[in-house]
Amino acid sequence: MLSLAVDLLWSPFAEFGFLRRALVGCLALSLAAPPLGVFLVLRRMSLTADVLAHGILPGIAVGFLVAGLSVTAMSIGGLVAGMVVAVGAGAVSRATGGREDAALAALYLVALALGVTLISTRAGSVELSHLLFGSVLGVDDPALFLMAGVASLTLLVLSFAWRPLVLECFDPGFAAAARARGGLWHMVFLGLLVLNVLAAFQALGTLMAVGLMMLPAVAARHWGRSVGGLAAAAVGIALFSSLAGLLLSYHLDLPTGPAIVLVAGGAWVVSVLAGPVDGVLPRLLRRPHLAG
Amino acid sequence: MGARGVSAVITCADVTLTHGRRPAVHHVSGRFEAGSLTAIVGPNGAGKSTLLRAIAGLHPTVEGVLKAPREGIALLPQAAALDRQFPISCLDVVMLGHWARCGAFRALRAAEQQAARRALAAVGLEGFEARPVGALSVGQFQRVLFARLLVQDAPVILLDEPFNAVDARTAQDLLALVARWHGEGRTVLAVLHDLDLVRQHFPQTLLLAREPVAWGPTEEALSPANRLKARMMSESWDEAAEPCARAA
């Protein structure tokens, strides 16, 4: 029994270095990205992460055209494009009085098309699919350093910025009246978001980069009643998804990135059904109402 | 609350506030004395909320001079502006009132948590500390926001329609707090619609209808003639409006 468990859960990582690297990278992503996702959900900005993930593609494409599949060049290009899109999305949001979803949807379709077109001028379908879908198992040293560095920076900044971020999220009017510089903190937050999307892009590609950020955050809504609780639940779900997704992909020979995102999706379905906060099952289990 | 060395007087000299080029309220002149308790009344769209926001420094003054303390102003916005489903406990909301002193980083001391608990007790919500705000009724949530005002301990308190959608008992309890603030010498401004309530509890009244109609002791300000004048304010703006002739 024990040896079977070791065979299933431990041996793949002990045996293959590329699996270990993938695991470390995904665990780093899982620690940092989900709390950002929680803030996005709370701010009703769930779509923004997707827009950013697609918005960085043209920048990455330019980096790729200049230097090929180099992490540094693609990251610099992606960073510039990401900041432009983040600031642009904010400007669109202000100009449209908060009803930004239509403009954002337009923005990310254009960015995706532009990115694919740019890449296709120079690259074949192998590189294109690498950029779109990522290659968790091909994470090299620079990519690993990027992911770990971004995760460390994110956790550090979040630990300082937690209170202003929660305030700006819950009661922006009060934040403005108290001169809490909500706008500045929001920009810091957007910066972290771009960095995390870039780091996730290394493993999961543009199309699924935000899978480990948003799915655990959306699922966490059914497990916590405080912002801290939500973040902890989201990180837990993301860590589990990374580990389970890698093992599933190894044993069943599935594509790795999609396997991880699918496990996170499964965790979301389970949360919707069985989560203690607003889950379907707890609602169906009718218990007599209390006297007062 | 002059103890902190903040002048709690608010003076307006020909103040004009606009949304775009349309005046929200124009040519306001007068002063809210330190320690005064003033009701701001008027029809919808009269510029009441905009004036409060301008005093709090959240809306730019286009013309004229608005002198208000830079610090020590607490604003209670209209309740509808907040996300009541946000996962935060009552005690944490009240603790936000310490922001002016703690800012983003400083740890909150036990004494500050005690102050927040006392404030919750003072608004009749003892035992609600850990409850998420999503589980509160509208009236209870308004009580939590008043507890936060208590913690803020500001010399100037601005209330925007504080008793909308709360029941009579909650309104009575919250009015008692307003009276207490008045007794402590704080400057209190409240946007209100219930004229009977204004007559009973507010010594001063500013009647607005996109411009000041009357400003002074409540009985005079709310005379039938003044109220009729305020009601004549056209609700819709004039498409062909010329630049205002009463430029400063």
XYZ file of C-alpha atoms in Angstrom:
540
model
C 0.000 0.000 0.000
C 2.674 2.409 1.098
C 4.919 1.426 -1.767
C 2.069 2.016 -4.191
C 1.582 5.508 -2.773
C 5.308 6.172 -3.055
C 5.266 4.904 -6.633
C 2.338 7.126 -7.549
C 3.146 10.297 -5.619
C 6.890 10.363 -4.991
C 8.836 8.391 -7.563
C 8.015 10.565 -10.581
C 9.617 13.561 -8.883
C 12.527 11.551 -7.494
C 13.216 10.114 -10.904
C 12.838 13.069 -13.262
C 14.539 16.418 -12.813
C 12.236 18.197 -15.244
C 9.242 17.154 -13.114
C 10.923 18.534 -9.994
C 11.590 21.834 -11.722
C 8.023 21.996 -12.949
C 6.777 21.280 -9.430
C 8.931 23.985 -7.859
C 7.849 26.521 -10.470
C 4.177 25.710 -10.082
C 4.358 25.785 -6.281
C 5.931 29.241 -6.483
C 3.100 30.400 -8.742
C 0.571 28.829 -6.402
C 1.844 30.765 -3.392
C 1.726 34.209 -4.967
C -0.904 34.367 -7.692
C -4.080 33.175 -5.894
C -4.156 36.026 -3.315
C -4.025 38.483 -6.223
C -6.885 36.567 -7.803
C -8.877 36.943 -4.577
C -8.488 40.730 -4.719
C -9.505 40.709 -8.385
C -12.658 38.722 -7.589
C -13.503 41.056 -4.708
C -13.053 44.098 -6.930
C -15.210 42.497 -9.638
C -12.211 42.625 -11.954
C -12.020 38.898 -12.725
C -11.751 39.592 -16.438
C -8.746 41.888 -15.983
C -6.324 39.020 -15.371
C -7.342 37.416 -18.651
C -6.977 40.695 -20.479
C -3.468 41.099 -19.046
C -2.485 37.553 -19.947
C -3.492 38.145 -23.556
C -2.276 41.718 -23.543
C 1.321 40.682 -22.847
C 1.422 38.497 -25.968
C 2.314 41.247 -28.477
C 5.177 42.316 -26.182
C 6.358 38.752 -25.847
C 6.120 38.392 -29.618
C 8.362 41.412 -30.123
C 10.838 39.959 -27.634
C 10.668 36.659 -29.495
C 11.258 38.323 -32.879
C 14.325 40.085 -31.486
C 15.918 37.255 -29.529
C 14.048 34.003 -30.069
C 12.792 31.922 -27.150
C 14.818 33.865 -24.581
C 13.169 34.322 -21.210
C 14.809 37.708 -20.664
C 13.840 39.279 -23.982
C 10.296 37.922 -23.897
C 9.840 38.996 -20.266
C 10.965 42.554 -20.938
C 8.630 42.770 -23.934
C 5.791 41.242 -21.923
C 6.413 43.568 -18.993
C 6.190 46.663 -21.175
C 3.078 45.425 -22.968
C 1.512 44.351 -19.673
C 2.000 47.748 -18.048
C 0.571 49.478 -21.142
C -2.496 47.227 -21.043
C -2.918 47.609 -17.253
C -2.788 51.393 -17.434
C -4.883 51.404 -20.607
C -7.531 49.199 -19.003
C -7.682 51.600 -16.049
C -8.092 54.557 -18.407
C -10.813 52.722 -20.346
C -12.546 51.950 -17.070
C -12.532 55.607 -16.031
C -13.635 56.808 -19.455
C -16.562 54.388 -19.513
C -17.645 55.010 -15.958
C -16.743 51.535 -14.726
C -18.552 49.592 -17.438
C -15.334 48.353 -18.884
C -16.077 44.740 -19.768
C -16.954 45.325 -23.417
C -13.877 47.479 -24.045
C -11.647 44.963 -22.221
C -13.008 42.054 -24.260
C -12.243 44.016 -27.427
C -8.757 44.843 -26.128
C -7.778 41.267 -25.420
C -9.028 39.888 -28.711
C -6.994 42.492 -30.560
C -3.925 41.751 -28.420
C -4.229 38.002 -29.010
C -4.608 38.399 -32.771
C -1.740 40.870 -32.945
C 0.527 38.605 -30.889
C -0.207 35.492 -32.955
C 0.320 37.432 -36.187
C 3.662 38.829 -35.035
C 4.914 35.437 -33.897
C 3.782 33.715 -37.082
C 5.902 36.007 -39.231
C 9.014 34.294 -37.893
C 8.076 31.071 -36.127
C 6.563 27.689 -36.880
C 3.655 26.044 -35.141
C 5.889 24.447 -32.494
C 7.079 27.775 -31.109
C 3.606 29.229 -31.459
C 2.037 26.462 -29.419
C 4.854 26.795 -26.888
C 3.969 30.472 -26.423
C 0.212 29.965 -26.412
C 0.003 26.886 -24.230
C 3.282 27.043 -22.342
C 5.519 24.097 -21.522
C 5.515 23.323 -17.843
C 7.974 20.503 -18.345
C 10.384 22.718 -20.256
C 10.911 25.285 -17.508
C 14.593 26.262 -17.631
C 16.764 28.023 -15.056
C 16.003 31.639 -16.046
C 12.264 30.870 -16.090
C 12.499 29.180 -12.702
C 14.350 32.148 -11.214
C 11.750 34.484 -12.677
C 8.890 32.498 -11.155
C 10.513 32.179 -7.744
C 11.607 35.826 -7.725
C 8.171 37.090 -8.672
C 6.561 34.891 -6.017
C 8.903 36.178 -3.309
C 8.397 39.800 -4.327
C 4.628 39.349 -4.453
C 4.428 37.837 -0.980
C 6.684 40.558 0.412
C 4.688 43.419 -1.134
C 1.357 41.850 -0.184
C 2.434 41.595 3.432
C 3.005 45.364 3.451
C 0.139 46.387 1.217
C -2.536 44.132 2.693
C -4.356 46.753 4.766
C -4.523 49.482 2.093
C -5.523 46.931 -0.538
C -8.386 45.622 1.591
C -9.501 49.173 2.386
C -9.332 50.321 -1.230
C -11.293 47.230 -2.198
C -14.001 47.463 0.472
C -14.548 51.199 0.778
C -12.758 53.329 -1.826
C -14.742 56.391 -0.715
C -13.391 56.089 2.814
C -9.908 55.463 1.463
C -10.116 58.667 -0.567
C -11.472 60.689 2.371
C -8.727 59.307 4.624
C -6.139 60.150 1.913
C -5.006 56.536 1.939
C -3.579 56.880 -1.571
C -5.793 54.122 -2.922
C -4.764 54.906 -6.489
C -1.086 54.354 -5.728
C -1.756 51.004 -4.056
C -3.914 49.990 -6.959
C -1.020 50.684 -9.324
C 1.304 48.592 -7.137
C -1.275 45.839 -7.262
C -1.521 46.031 -11.052
C 2.275 45.864 -11.256
C 2.278 42.656 -9.200
C -0.462 41.325 -11.423
C 1.583 41.887 -14.589
C 4.627 40.217 -13.022
C 2.629 37.187 -11.940
C 0.981 36.803 -15.315
C 4.449 36.947 -16.893
C 5.780 34.307 -14.512
C 2.774 32.066 -15.091
C 3.143 32.533 -18.824
C 6.485 30.696 -18.653
C 4.728 27.548 -17.534
C 1.157 27.755 -18.709
C 1.354 29.947 -21.825
C -0.785 32.988 -22.552
C -4.050 31.152 -22.897
C -3.998 29.558 -19.447
C -1.585 31.790 -17.524
C -4.287 32.964 -15.158
C -5.653 29.477 -14.493
C -3.731 29.156 -11.224
C -4.650 32.734 -10.279
C -8.372 32.890 -10.947
C -9.790 29.376 -10.550
C -8.526 28.904 -6.965
C -9.648 32.447 -6.108
C -13.144 31.854 -7.475
C -13.342 28.488 -5.706
C -12.113 29.994 -2.411
C -15.252 32.109 -2.197
C -17.014 28.980 -0.945
C -14.502 28.280 1.813
C -13.748 31.544 3.625
C -15.497 34.491 5.240
C -12.553 36.908 5.509
C -10.094 38.197 2.939
C -7.278 36.351 4.703
C -9.323 33.153 4.813
C -10.116 33.430 1.121
C -6.448 33.935 0.263
C -5.379 30.952 2.380
C -8.025 28.725 0.818
C -7.067 29.873 -2.667
C -3.370 29.149 -2.061
C -4.268 25.716 -0.700
C -6.368 24.884 -3.740
C -3.628 26.123 -6.085
C -0.900 24.070 -4.363
C -3.066 20.964 -4.543
C -3.917 21.619 -8.201
C -0.246 21.993 -9.139
C 0.788 18.760 -7.470
C -2.219 16.739 -8.601
C -2.086 18.168 -12.114
C 1.577 17.269 -12.578
C 1.023 13.718 -11.309
C -2.070 13.230 -13.466
C -0.254 14.449 -16.520
C 2.657 12.095 -15.789
C 0.614 8.977 -15.086
C -2.110 9.479 -17.708
C 0.121 11.141 -20.294
C -1.948 14.337 -20.451
C -0.646 17.771 -21.507
C 0.688 19.272 -18.280
C -0.597 22.843 -18.264
C -4.165 21.877 -19.114
C -4.021 19.063 -16.526
C -3.137 21.551 -13.766
C -5.838 23.999 -14.834
C -8.362 21.153 -15.108
C -7.630 20.017 -11.547
C -8.140 23.616 -10.394
C -11.385 23.621 -12.372
C -12.416 20.404 -10.636
C -11.660 22.004 -7.276
C -13.919 24.887 -8.301
C -16.796 22.537 -9.181
C -16.381 20.701 -5.873
C -16.343 24.060 -4.054
C -19.527 25.230 -5.742
C -21.228 21.961 -4.862
C -19.903 21.240 -1.385
C -18.253 24.415 -0.075
C -19.546 25.473 3.346
C -20.169 29.088 2.245
C -23.062 29.291 -0.238
C -22.383 25.795 -1.585
C -25.210 23.899 -3.280
C -25.205 20.856 -0.983
C -25.245 22.773 2.329
C -28.237 24.665 0.950
C -30.028 21.455 0.002
C -29.450 19.930 3.427
C -32.413 21.603 5.038
C -31.900 22.001 8.700
C -34.611 23.527 10.906
C -34.204 27.272 11.260
C -33.026 28.686 14.552
C -35.322 30.312 17.078
C -33.559 33.673 17.084
C -12.159 69.211 19.693
C -9.930 72.206 19.219
C -7.457 70.242 21.311
C -5.712 68.945 18.218
C -5.173 72.483 17.038
C -7.457 72.103 14.041
C -9.813 74.928 13.262
C -13.165 73.266 12.741
C -14.744 76.234 10.939
C -15.705 75.723 7.313
C -16.061 78.846 5.190
C -17.364 79.188 1.665
C -16.741 82.310 -0.396
C -18.695 82.228 -3.656
C -18.002 78.498 -4.052
C -19.027 76.832 -7.307
C -18.859 73.081 -7.848
C -19.558 71.512 -11.214
C -20.002 68.199 -12.974
C -18.336 69.005 -16.267
C -19.559 72.566 -16.927
C -22.953 72.093 -15.297
C -23.121 73.572 -11.840
C -23.844 71.002 -9.117
C -24.170 73.980 -6.821
C -22.973 77.522 -7.438
C -22.256 80.763 -5.601
C -22.337 79.399 -2.053
C -21.147 81.909 0.522
C -21.287 81.527 4.271
C -19.732 79.627 7.124
C -20.327 76.549 9.233
C -19.256 77.692 12.683
C -17.075 75.509 14.879
C -19.310 73.310 16.983
C -22.406 73.998 14.887
C -24.976 71.355 13.980
C -26.341 72.019 10.503
C -28.842 70.162 8.355
C -28.444 70.462 4.595
C -31.785 70.002 2.862
C -33.072 70.444 -0.661
C -34.502 68.539 -3.600
C -32.638 65.718 -5.332
C -29.902 67.095 -7.546
C -29.593 70.237 -5.444
C -25.870 69.703 -4.915
C -25.982 68.563 -1.297
C -23.745 65.506 -1.626
C -21.345 67.332 -3.917
C -20.962 70.096 -1.347
C -20.175 67.532 1.378
C -17.652 65.819 -0.876
C -16.005 69.131 -1.659
C -15.695 69.934 2.039
C -14.056 66.536 2.524
C -11.607 67.416 -0.261
C -13.012 64.861 -2.704
C -14.471 67.258 -5.260
C -12.585 70.173 -6.829
C -13.762 73.743 -6.342
C -14.112 75.399 -9.736
C -14.612 78.957 -8.542
C -14.504 80.690 -5.205
C -12.682 79.594 -2.083
C -13.703 76.757 0.196
C -11.757 76.735 3.451
C -12.015 73.531 5.423
C -9.551 71.755 7.721
C -7.176 69.578 5.705
C -7.343 66.871 8.344
C -9.793 65.622 10.870
C -12.834 65.385 8.632
C -14.925 62.227 8.767
C -17.358 61.608 5.905
C -20.179 59.087 5.946
C -21.156 58.624 2.294
C -24.539 57.394 1.170
C -24.748 53.766 2.261
C -25.479 52.495 -1.229
C -21.868 53.168 -2.267
C -20.483 50.200 -0.316
C -20.232 46.509 -1.189
C -22.065 44.897 1.708
C -21.135 41.389 0.569
C -17.449 42.070 1.184
C -15.915 39.424 3.470
C -14.961 41.603 6.424
C -15.990 41.501 10.076
C -17.786 44.311 11.907
C -14.824 44.848 14.202
C -12.432 45.225 11.258
C -14.699 47.824 9.641
C -14.758 49.824 12.870
C -10.984 49.483 13.229
C -10.586 51.211 9.863
C -11.598 54.333 11.767
C -8.083 54.371 13.233
C -6.621 54.901 9.759
C -5.766 58.583 10.217
C -3.509 57.617 13.135
C -2.240 54.188 12.042
C -2.036 54.492 8.295
C -1.221 51.522 6.149
C 1.489 49.848 8.175
C 1.461 50.493 11.918
C 0.203 47.619 14.029
C -2.970 48.303 15.978
C -2.539 48.293 19.740
C -4.774 46.496 22.190
C -6.098 49.871 23.361
C -7.189 50.679 19.828
C -8.998 47.379 19.533
C -10.687 48.137 22.858
C -11.804 51.511 21.496
C -13.341 49.776 18.495
C -15.170 47.302 20.748
C -16.485 50.162 22.887
C -17.691 51.955 19.767
C -19.576 48.847 18.632
C -21.152 48.610 22.084
C -22.056 52.313 21.935
C -24.088 51.773 18.765
C -25.877 48.806 20.313
C -23.957 46.049 18.535
C -22.166 44.366 21.421
C -21.309 40.792 20.468
C -21.268 41.561 16.731
C -17.451 41.876 16.583
C -16.743 38.754 14.526
C -19.868 38.890 12.367
C -19.342 39.447 8.635
C -21.000 42.642 7.423
C -22.858 40.582 4.815
C -24.976 39.131 7.630
C -26.201 42.514 8.863
C -29.441 44.316 8.132
C -29.293 47.749 6.505
C -29.864 49.434 9.863
C -27.223 47.353 11.625
C -24.723 48.137 8.890
C -25.410 51.838 9.316
C -24.766 51.391 13.050
C -21.390 49.819 12.218
C -20.505 52.828 10.059
C -21.466 55.142 12.926
C -19.205 53.113 15.216
C -16.395 53.743 12.731
C -17.175 57.488 12.922
C -16.922 57.251 16.718
C -13.488 55.680 16.388
C -12.391 58.296 13.871
C -12.912 60.891 16.601
C -12.852 63.727 14.051
C -13.584 67.380 14.880
C -15.696 67.681 11.713
C -18.291 65.050 10.823
C -20.153 65.008 7.490
C -23.174 62.707 7.168
C -24.776 62.084 3.770
C -28.375 60.923 4.232
C -27.464 58.918 7.324
C -30.991 57.819 8.214
C -32.199 56.665 4.805
C -33.711 53.194 4.859
C -33.197 52.663 8.585
C -36.086 52.087 10.981
C -37.309 54.621 13.521
C -35.491 53.068 16.447
C -32.155 52.960 14.637
C -32.642 56.567 13.541
C -33.354 57.569 17.151
C -30.235 55.790 18.434
C -28.034 57.311 15.732
C -29.541 60.775 16.335
C -28.525 60.433 19.966
C -24.955 59.983 18.780
C -25.234 63.085 16.586
C -26.483 65.035 19.609
C -23.557 63.683 21.636
C -21.076 64.856 18.994
C -22.751 68.267 19.019
C -22.438 68.368 22.799
C -18.733 67.575 22.508
C -18.238 70.659 20.343
C -17.701 68.919 17.025
C -18.883 70.535 13.805
C -21.577 68.293 12.305
C -23.207 68.626 8.857
C -25.924 66.223 7.771
C -27.774 65.913 4.467
C -31.380 65.059 5.350
C -34.811 64.844 3.765
C -37.083 64.498 6.811
C -37.976 68.104 7.658
C -39.712 67.208 10.938
C -36.554 65.513 12.100
C -34.512 68.539 11.024
C -36.777 70.908 12.967
C -36.549 68.778 16.103
C -32.822 68.128 16.199
C -30.886 70.578 14.028
C -30.470 74.200 15.129
C -29.046 75.366 11.772
C -30.198 74.611 8.257
C -28.790 75.233 4.804
C -31.519 74.979 2.170
C -29.943 74.224 -1.211
C -31.429 74.161 -4.681
C -28.330 74.190 -6.854
C -27.621 77.469 -5.059
C -28.240 78.450 -1.460
C -31.875 79.424 -0.922
C -31.600 80.042 2.785
C -28.977 79.511 5.460
C -29.549 80.158 9.132
C -31.672 79.123 12.100
C -33.795 76.155 11.048
C -37.253 77.719 11.518
C -36.387 80.715 9.328
C -34.559 78.699 6.710
C -37.461 76.278 6.348
C -40.154 78.948 6.043
C -42.903 78.134 3.525
C -41.655 80.847 1.176
C -38.130 79.419 1.130
C -39.345 75.864 0.631
C -41.482 76.950 -2.314
C -38.461 78.679 -3.815
C -36.386 75.527 -3.464
C -39.090 73.453 -5.102
C -39.101 75.743 -8.139
C -35.582 74.626 -9.009
C -35.865 73.015 -12.390
C -34.943 69.355 -12.188
C -33.571 69.231 -15.692
C -30.874 71.499 -16.911
C -31.327 74.058 -19.599
C -29.802 72.799 -22.850
C -29.211 76.353 -23.998
C -27.743 77.609 -20.723
C -25.421 80.577 -21.123
C -22.258 80.953 -19.053
C -23.336 82.028 -15.568
C -23.566 85.831 -15.463
C -22.759 86.019 -11.778
C -19.065 85.357 -12.285
C -16.965 86.207 -9.287
